[in-house]
Tab-separated table of C-alpha atoms in Angstrom:
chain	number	residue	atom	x	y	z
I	1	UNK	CA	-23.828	-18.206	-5.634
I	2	UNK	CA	-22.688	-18.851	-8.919
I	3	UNK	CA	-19.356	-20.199	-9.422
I	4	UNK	CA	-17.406	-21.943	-11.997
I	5	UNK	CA	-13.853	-23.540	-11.159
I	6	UNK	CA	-10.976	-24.264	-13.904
I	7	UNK	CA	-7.437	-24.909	-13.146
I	8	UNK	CA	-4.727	-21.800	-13.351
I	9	UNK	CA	-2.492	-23.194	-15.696
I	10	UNK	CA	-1.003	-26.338	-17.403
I	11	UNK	CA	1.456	-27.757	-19.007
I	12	UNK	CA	2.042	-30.407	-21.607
I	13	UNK	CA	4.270	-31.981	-24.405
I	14	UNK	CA	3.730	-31.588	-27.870
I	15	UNK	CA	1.876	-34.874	-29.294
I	16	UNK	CA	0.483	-35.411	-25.805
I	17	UNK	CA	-3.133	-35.329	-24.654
I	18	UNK	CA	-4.813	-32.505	-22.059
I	19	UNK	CA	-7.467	-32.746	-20.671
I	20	UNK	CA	-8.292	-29.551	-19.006
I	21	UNK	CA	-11.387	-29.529	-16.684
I	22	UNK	CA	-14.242	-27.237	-15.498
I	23	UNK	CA	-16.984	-27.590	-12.553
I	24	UNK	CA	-19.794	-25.376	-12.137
I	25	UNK	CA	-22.436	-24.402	-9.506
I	26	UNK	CA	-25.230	-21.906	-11.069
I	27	UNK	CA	-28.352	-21.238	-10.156
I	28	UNK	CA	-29.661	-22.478	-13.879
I	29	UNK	CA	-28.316	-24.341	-17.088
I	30	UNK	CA	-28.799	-24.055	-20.445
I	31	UNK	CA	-25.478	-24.990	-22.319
I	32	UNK	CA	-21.895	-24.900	-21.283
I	33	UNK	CA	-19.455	-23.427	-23.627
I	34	UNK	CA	-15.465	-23.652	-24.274
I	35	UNK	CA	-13.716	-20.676	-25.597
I	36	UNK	CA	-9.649	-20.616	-27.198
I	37	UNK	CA	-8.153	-17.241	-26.367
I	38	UNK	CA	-4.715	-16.699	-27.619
I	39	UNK	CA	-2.679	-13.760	-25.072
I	40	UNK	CA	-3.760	-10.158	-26.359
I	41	UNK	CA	-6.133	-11.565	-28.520
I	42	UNK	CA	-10.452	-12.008	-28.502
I	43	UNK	CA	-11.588	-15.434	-27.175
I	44	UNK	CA	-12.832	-17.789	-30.317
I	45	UNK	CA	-15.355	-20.377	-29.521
I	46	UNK	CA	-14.770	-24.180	-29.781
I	47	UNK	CA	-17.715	-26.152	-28.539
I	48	UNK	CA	-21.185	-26.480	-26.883
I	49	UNK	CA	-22.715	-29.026	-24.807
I	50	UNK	CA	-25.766	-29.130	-23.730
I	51	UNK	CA	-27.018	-32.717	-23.310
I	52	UNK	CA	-24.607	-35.229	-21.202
I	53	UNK	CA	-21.631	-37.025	-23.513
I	54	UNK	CA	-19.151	-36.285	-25.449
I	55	UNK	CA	-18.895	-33.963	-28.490
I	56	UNK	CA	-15.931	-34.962	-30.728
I	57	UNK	CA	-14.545	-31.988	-33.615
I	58	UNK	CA	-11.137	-32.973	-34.751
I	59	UNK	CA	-8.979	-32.618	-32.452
I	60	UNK	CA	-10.888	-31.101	-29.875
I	61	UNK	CA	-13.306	-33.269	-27.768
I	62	UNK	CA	-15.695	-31.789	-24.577
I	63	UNK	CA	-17.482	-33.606	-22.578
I	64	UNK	CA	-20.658	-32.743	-20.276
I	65	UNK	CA	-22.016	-34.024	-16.930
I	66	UNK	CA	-24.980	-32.079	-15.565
I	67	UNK	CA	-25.374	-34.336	-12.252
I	68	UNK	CA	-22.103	-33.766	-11.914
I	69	UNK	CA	-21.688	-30.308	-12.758
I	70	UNK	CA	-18.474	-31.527	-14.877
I	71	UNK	CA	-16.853	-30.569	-18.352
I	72	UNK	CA	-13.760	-31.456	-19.654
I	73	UNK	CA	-12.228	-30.436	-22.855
I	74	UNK	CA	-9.930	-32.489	-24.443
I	75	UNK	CA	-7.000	-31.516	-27.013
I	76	UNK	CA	-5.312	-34.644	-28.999
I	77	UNK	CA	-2.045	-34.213	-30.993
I	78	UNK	CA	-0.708	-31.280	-29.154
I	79	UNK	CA	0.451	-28.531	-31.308
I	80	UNK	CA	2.724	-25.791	-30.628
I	81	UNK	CA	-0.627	-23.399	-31.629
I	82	UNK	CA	-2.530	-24.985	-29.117
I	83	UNK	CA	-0.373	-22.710	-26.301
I	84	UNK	CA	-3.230	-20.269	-25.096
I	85	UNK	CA	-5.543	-20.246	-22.245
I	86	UNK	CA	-8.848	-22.462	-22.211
I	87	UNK	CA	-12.549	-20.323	-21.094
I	88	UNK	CA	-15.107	-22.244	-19.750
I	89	UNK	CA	-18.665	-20.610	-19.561
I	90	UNK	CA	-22.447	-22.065	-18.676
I	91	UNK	CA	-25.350	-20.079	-20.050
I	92	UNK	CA	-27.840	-19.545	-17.499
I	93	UNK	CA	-31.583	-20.790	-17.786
I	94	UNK	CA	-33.547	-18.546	-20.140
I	95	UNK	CA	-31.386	-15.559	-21.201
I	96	UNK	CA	-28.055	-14.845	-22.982
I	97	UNK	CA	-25.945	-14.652	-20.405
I	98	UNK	CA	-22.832	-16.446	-19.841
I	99	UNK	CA	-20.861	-16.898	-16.413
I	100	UNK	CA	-17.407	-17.591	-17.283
I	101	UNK	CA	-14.384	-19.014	-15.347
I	102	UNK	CA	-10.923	-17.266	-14.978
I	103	UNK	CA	-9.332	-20.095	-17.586
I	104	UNK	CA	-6.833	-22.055	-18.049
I	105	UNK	CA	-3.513	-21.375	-19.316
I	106	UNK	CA	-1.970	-24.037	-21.364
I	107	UNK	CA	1.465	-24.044	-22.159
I	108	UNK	CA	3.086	-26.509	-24.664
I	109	UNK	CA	6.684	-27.848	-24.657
I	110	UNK	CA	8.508	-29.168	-27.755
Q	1	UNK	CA	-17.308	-11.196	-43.524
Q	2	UNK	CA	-19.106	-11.634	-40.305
Q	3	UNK	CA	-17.745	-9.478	-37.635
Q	4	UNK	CA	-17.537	-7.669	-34.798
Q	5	UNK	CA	-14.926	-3.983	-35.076
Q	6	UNK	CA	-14.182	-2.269	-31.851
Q	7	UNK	CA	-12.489	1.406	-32.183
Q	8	UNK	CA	-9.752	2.260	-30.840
Q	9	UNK	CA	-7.699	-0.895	-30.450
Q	10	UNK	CA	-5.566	0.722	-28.133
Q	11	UNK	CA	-6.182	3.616	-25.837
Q	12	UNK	CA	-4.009	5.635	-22.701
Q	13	UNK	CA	-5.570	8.323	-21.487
Q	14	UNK	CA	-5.320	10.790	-18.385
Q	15	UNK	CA	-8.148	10.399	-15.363
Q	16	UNK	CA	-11.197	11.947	-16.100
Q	17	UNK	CA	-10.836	12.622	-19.610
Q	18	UNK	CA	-14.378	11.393	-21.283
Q	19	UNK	CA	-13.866	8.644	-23.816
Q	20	UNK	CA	-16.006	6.770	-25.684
Q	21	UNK	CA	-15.284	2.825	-27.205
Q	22	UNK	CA	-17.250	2.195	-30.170
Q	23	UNK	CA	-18.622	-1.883	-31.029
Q	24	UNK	CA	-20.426	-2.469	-34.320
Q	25	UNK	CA	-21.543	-5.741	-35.865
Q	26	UNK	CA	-22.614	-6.535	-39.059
Q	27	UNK	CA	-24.433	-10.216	-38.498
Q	28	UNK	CA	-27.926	-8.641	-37.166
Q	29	UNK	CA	-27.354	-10.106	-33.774
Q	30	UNK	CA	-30.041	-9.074	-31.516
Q	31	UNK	CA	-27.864	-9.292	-28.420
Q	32	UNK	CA	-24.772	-7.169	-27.494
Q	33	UNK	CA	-22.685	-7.361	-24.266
Q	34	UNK	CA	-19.234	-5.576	-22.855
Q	35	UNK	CA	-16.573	-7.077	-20.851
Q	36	UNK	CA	-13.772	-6.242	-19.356
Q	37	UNK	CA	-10.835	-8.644	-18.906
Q	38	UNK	CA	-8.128	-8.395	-15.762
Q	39	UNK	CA	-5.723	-11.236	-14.892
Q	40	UNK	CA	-6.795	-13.825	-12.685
Q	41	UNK	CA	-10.221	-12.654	-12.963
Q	42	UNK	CA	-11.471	-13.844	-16.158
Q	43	UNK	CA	-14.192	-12.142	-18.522
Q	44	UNK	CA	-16.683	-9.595	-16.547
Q	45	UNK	CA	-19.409	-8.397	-17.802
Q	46	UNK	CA	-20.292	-4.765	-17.814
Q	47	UNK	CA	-23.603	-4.393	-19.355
Q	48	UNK	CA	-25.601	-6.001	-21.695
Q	49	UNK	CA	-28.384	-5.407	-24.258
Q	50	UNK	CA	-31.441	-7.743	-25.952
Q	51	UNK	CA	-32.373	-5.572	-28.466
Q	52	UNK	CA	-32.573	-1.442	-29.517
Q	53	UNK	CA	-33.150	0.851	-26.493
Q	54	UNK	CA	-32.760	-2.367	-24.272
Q	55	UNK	CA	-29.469	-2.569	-22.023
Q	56	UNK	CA	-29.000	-3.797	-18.116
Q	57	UNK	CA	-26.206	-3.842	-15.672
Q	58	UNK	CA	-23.798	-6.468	-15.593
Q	59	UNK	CA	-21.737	-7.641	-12.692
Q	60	UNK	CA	-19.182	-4.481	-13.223
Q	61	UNK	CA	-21.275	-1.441	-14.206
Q	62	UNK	CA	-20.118	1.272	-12.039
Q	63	UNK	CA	-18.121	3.963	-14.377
Q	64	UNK	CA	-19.756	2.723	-17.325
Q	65	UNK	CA	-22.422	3.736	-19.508
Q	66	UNK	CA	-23.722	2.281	-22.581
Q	67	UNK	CA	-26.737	3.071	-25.449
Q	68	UNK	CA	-28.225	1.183	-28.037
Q	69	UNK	CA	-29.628	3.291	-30.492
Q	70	UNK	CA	-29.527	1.256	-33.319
Q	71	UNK	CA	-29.144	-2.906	-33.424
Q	72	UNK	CA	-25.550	-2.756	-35.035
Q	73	UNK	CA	-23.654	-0.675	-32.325
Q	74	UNK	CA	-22.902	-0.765	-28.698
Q	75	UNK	CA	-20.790	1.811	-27.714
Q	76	UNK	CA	-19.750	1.883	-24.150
Q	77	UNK	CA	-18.582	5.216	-22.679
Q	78	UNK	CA	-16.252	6.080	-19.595
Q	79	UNK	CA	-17.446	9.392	-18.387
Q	80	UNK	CA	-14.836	10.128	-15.822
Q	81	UNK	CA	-12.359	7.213	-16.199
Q	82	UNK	CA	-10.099	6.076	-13.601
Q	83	UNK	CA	-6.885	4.054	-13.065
Q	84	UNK	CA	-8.685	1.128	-12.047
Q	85	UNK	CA	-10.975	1.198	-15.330
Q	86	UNK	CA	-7.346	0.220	-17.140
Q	87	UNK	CA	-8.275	-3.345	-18.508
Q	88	UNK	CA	-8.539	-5.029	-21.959
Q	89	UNK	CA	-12.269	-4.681	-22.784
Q	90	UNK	CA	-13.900	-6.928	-25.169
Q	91	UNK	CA	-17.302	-6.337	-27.433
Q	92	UNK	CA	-19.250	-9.148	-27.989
Q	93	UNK	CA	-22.771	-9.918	-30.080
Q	94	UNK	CA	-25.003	-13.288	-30.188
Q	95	UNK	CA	-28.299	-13.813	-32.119
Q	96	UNK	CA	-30.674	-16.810	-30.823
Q	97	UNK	CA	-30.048	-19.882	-32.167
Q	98	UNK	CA	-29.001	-23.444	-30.920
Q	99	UNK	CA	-25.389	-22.285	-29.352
Q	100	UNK	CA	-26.320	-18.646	-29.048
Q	101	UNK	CA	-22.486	-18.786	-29.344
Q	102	UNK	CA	-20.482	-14.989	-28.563
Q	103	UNK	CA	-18.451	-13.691	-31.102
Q	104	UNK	CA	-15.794	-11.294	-29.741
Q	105	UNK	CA	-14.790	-8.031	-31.160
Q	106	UNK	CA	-10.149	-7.628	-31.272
Q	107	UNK	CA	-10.376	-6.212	-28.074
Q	108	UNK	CA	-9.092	-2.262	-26.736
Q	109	UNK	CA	-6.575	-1.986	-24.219
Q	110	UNK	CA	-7.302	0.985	-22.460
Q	111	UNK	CA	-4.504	2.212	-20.181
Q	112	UNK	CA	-5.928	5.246	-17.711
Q	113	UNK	CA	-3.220	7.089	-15.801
């Protein structure tokens, strides 16, 4: 079947480093996607990988493993803002469609 | 400005009352899907659609029905809704493209009693 595994929730210090990560078993690959989502509010996308590595936009960094079936995404210089929950979703082979984890929650102390 | 409008934001309603959700988008995006968000359980999909007078089931179709009549709107209709259709359901629309990334409509909490 097609799964895809993040933890429930987090927690870190503001200023720290997360790294929040996300394995996945589907049936095909074409991209893996990260998503922000802010409580009560629509999910805004932050990245795409596609090829193995690392993709580095400001603060944000995700990085890919297809052997591994691996992504993390990883947030620098903690900000207060950054308190939401964290989607990760793989595009299957061929179509539009996304499969999407439950996300993670991250919460950020002062 | 690119977007995606969903009508009503916010909905309660009484069991088997017919309502109807409208989704619009103004970037030409080909594709067009509906979720439906629950704790714990992440973003389901409900159904989809490729292009005009072109949809398909999702993982969570039962209850739902949807059209696509035109390539800007999506609405998704409840014919006889029920407590446990009481979720936070998001519109979303995609074009092709490198990322073929989803952009996400504000979202109606519908509340069924």
């Amino acid at each position: 079947g097609q799964n895809i595994d993040q933890p429930t929730e987090m927690t870190a210090t503001e200023g720290a480093i997360v790294q929040i990560n996300c394995t996945y078993q589907t049936s095909g690959f074409n991209g893996l996607f990260w998503y922000q989502q802010h409580a009560g509010e629509a999910p805004t996308f932050l990245s795409y990988n596609v090829l193995d590595g690392l993709e580095e936009k400001g603060r944000f960094s995700s990085f890919l493993s297809r052997s591994k079936g691996y992504s993390y995404l990883l947030l620098k210089e903690l900000q207060m803002k950054d308190s939401a929950s964290y989607l990760c979703a793989v595009r299957d082979a061929g179509n539009y469609q996304l499969i999407w984890g439950a996300g993670t929650k991250l919460i950020i102390k002062p | 400005e690119a977007q995606v409008t969903q009508n009503p934001r916010y909905l309660i309603t009484v069991t088997g009352k017919k309502l109807t959700v409208t989704c619009s988008q103004n970037m030409n995006h080909e594709y067009m899907s509906w979720y439906r968000q629950d704790p714990g359980l992440g973003l389901r999909q409900i159904y989809y659609s490729m292009n005009v007078e072109v949809t398909d089931k999702g993982d969570v179709p039962e209850g739902y029905k949807v059209s696509r009549k035109e390539k800007r709107n999506f609405p998704l209709i409840l014919e006889s809704p029920s407590p446990n259709q009481t979720s936070l359901y998001f519109c979303a629309s995609s074009s092709g493209g490198r990322t073929y990334e989803q952009y996400f409509g504000p979202g109606t909490r519908l509340t069924v009693t």
